[in-house]
Amino acid sequence: MAKGLIWATTEDLARNRGKVLSLYRQILRSLNSPLLPLNYAARLSKKAEIRAIFIFGSEERSLHNMADLIDAAEHSLSILKQGRLP
């Protein structure tokens, strides 16, 4: 990320795109885990919530907010991999 800048440049967006897409896919796959005590409707609801978060996050241009999105996604993924919901 560019030093001293608050807003993301094209290079910043391109650099983070792969990581964000990977986290998004991993979270969606983790929601299908049989370890989670969710019925079908609850799984669909959680997936819709994740899509909404990432859609709004994809429009973000602040470096700080992009970093927060990545941190939150990594934390959520670690919780899902443990087989529990927040």
Short mmCIF file of C-alpha atoms in Angstrom, two decimals:
data_model
loop_
_atom_site.label_atom_id
_atom_site.label_comp_id
_atom_site.label_asym_id
_atom_site.label_seq_id
_atom_site.Cartn_x
_atom_site.Cartn_y
_atom_site.Cartn_z
CA MET A 1 0.00 0.00 0.00
CA ALA A 2 1.16 3.49 -0.75
CA LYS A 3 2.60 5.27 2.27
CA GLY A 4 0.84 8.34 3.52
CA LEU A 5 -2.22 7.89 1.31
CA ILE A 6 -5.66 7.22 2.69
CA TRP A 7 -7.32 6.26 -0.59
CA ALA A 8 -6.47 3.15 -2.52
CA THR A 9 -4.69 3.36 -5.84
CA THR A 10 -5.31 1.01 -8.74
CA GLU A 11 -2.24 -0.99 -7.71
CA ASP A 12 -3.60 -1.40 -4.16
CA LEU A 13 -6.93 -2.64 -5.47
CA ALA A 14 -5.25 -5.10 -7.83
CA ARG A 15 -2.91 -6.33 -5.09
CA ASN A 16 -5.76 -7.07 -2.68
CA ARG A 17 -8.22 -8.50 -5.21
CA GLY A 18 -6.88 -12.06 -5.17
CA LYS A 19 -6.72 -12.22 -1.39
CA VAL A 20 -10.25 -10.88 -0.97
CA LEU A 21 -11.68 -13.30 -3.56
CA SER A 22 -9.87 -16.20 -1.91
CA LEU A 23 -11.21 -15.29 1.53
CA TYR A 24 -14.72 -14.90 0.12
CA ARG A 25 -14.65 -18.35 -1.48
CA GLN A 26 -13.17 -19.99 1.61
CA ILE A 27 -15.86 -18.51 3.85
CA LEU A 28 -18.64 -19.67 1.52
CA ARG A 29 -17.16 -23.18 1.41
CA SER A 30 -16.75 -23.25 5.20
CA LEU A 31 -20.44 -22.51 5.65
CA ASN A 32 -21.17 -25.89 4.02
CA SER A 33 -19.30 -27.74 6.77
CA PRO A 34 -21.34 -30.48 8.45
CA LEU A 35 -19.76 -29.41 11.76
CA LEU A 36 -21.84 -26.24 11.79
CA PRO A 37 -25.27 -26.66 13.41
CA LEU A 38 -27.19 -24.95 10.61
CA ASN A 39 -30.19 -26.02 8.62
CA TYR A 40 -30.47 -25.27 4.90
CA ALA A 41 -32.30 -21.95 5.33
CA ALA A 42 -29.76 -20.73 7.89
CA ARG A 43 -26.87 -21.61 5.56
CA LEU A 44 -28.48 -19.68 2.72
CA SER A 45 -29.06 -16.72 5.03
CA LYS A 46 -25.43 -16.69 6.19
CA LYS A 47 -24.21 -16.93 2.59
CA ALA A 48 -26.41 -13.97 1.63
CA GLU A 49 -24.93 -11.96 4.52
CA ILE A 50 -21.40 -12.78 3.36
CA ARG A 51 -22.20 -11.79 -0.22
CA ALA A 52 -23.64 -8.46 0.95
CA ILE A 53 -20.59 -7.69 3.08
CA PHE A 54 -18.20 -8.44 0.23
CA ILE A 55 -20.28 -6.58 -2.36
CA PHE A 56 -20.24 -3.43 -0.24
CA GLY A 57 -16.58 -4.05 0.56
CA SER A 58 -15.74 -4.29 -3.14
CA GLU A 59 -16.87 -0.68 -3.56
CA GLU A 60 -14.58 0.50 -0.78
CA ARG A 61 -11.68 2.78 -1.68
CA SER A 62 -10.20 3.46 1.76
CA LEU A 63 -7.02 1.55 2.60
CA HIS A 64 -8.03 1.30 6.25
CA ASN A 65 -11.45 -0.11 5.45
CA MET A 66 -9.98 -2.60 2.98
CA ALA A 67 -7.57 -3.78 5.67
CA ASP A 68 -10.46 -4.08 8.14
CA LEU A 69 -12.46 -6.16 5.65
CA ILE A 70 -9.53 -8.55 5.18
CA ASP A 71 -8.93 -8.80 8.95
CA ALA A 72 -12.61 -9.48 9.64
CA ALA A 73 -12.76 -12.10 6.88
CA GLU A 74 -9.66 -13.88 8.21
CA HIS A 75 -11.07 -13.87 11.74
CA SER A 76 -14.45 -15.18 10.56
CA LEU A 77 -12.77 -17.90 8.56
CA SER A 78 -10.75 -19.03 11.59
CA ILE A 79 -13.95 -19.27 13.65
CA LEU A 80 -15.74 -21.20 10.90
CA LYS A 81 -12.84 -23.65 10.61
CA GLN A 82 -13.19 -24.39 14.32
CA GLY A 83 -16.77 -25.45 13.61
CA ARG A 84 -18.60 -22.74 15.52
CA LEU A 85 -20.46 -19.58 14.65
CA PRO A 86 -19.88 -16.16 16.21
#
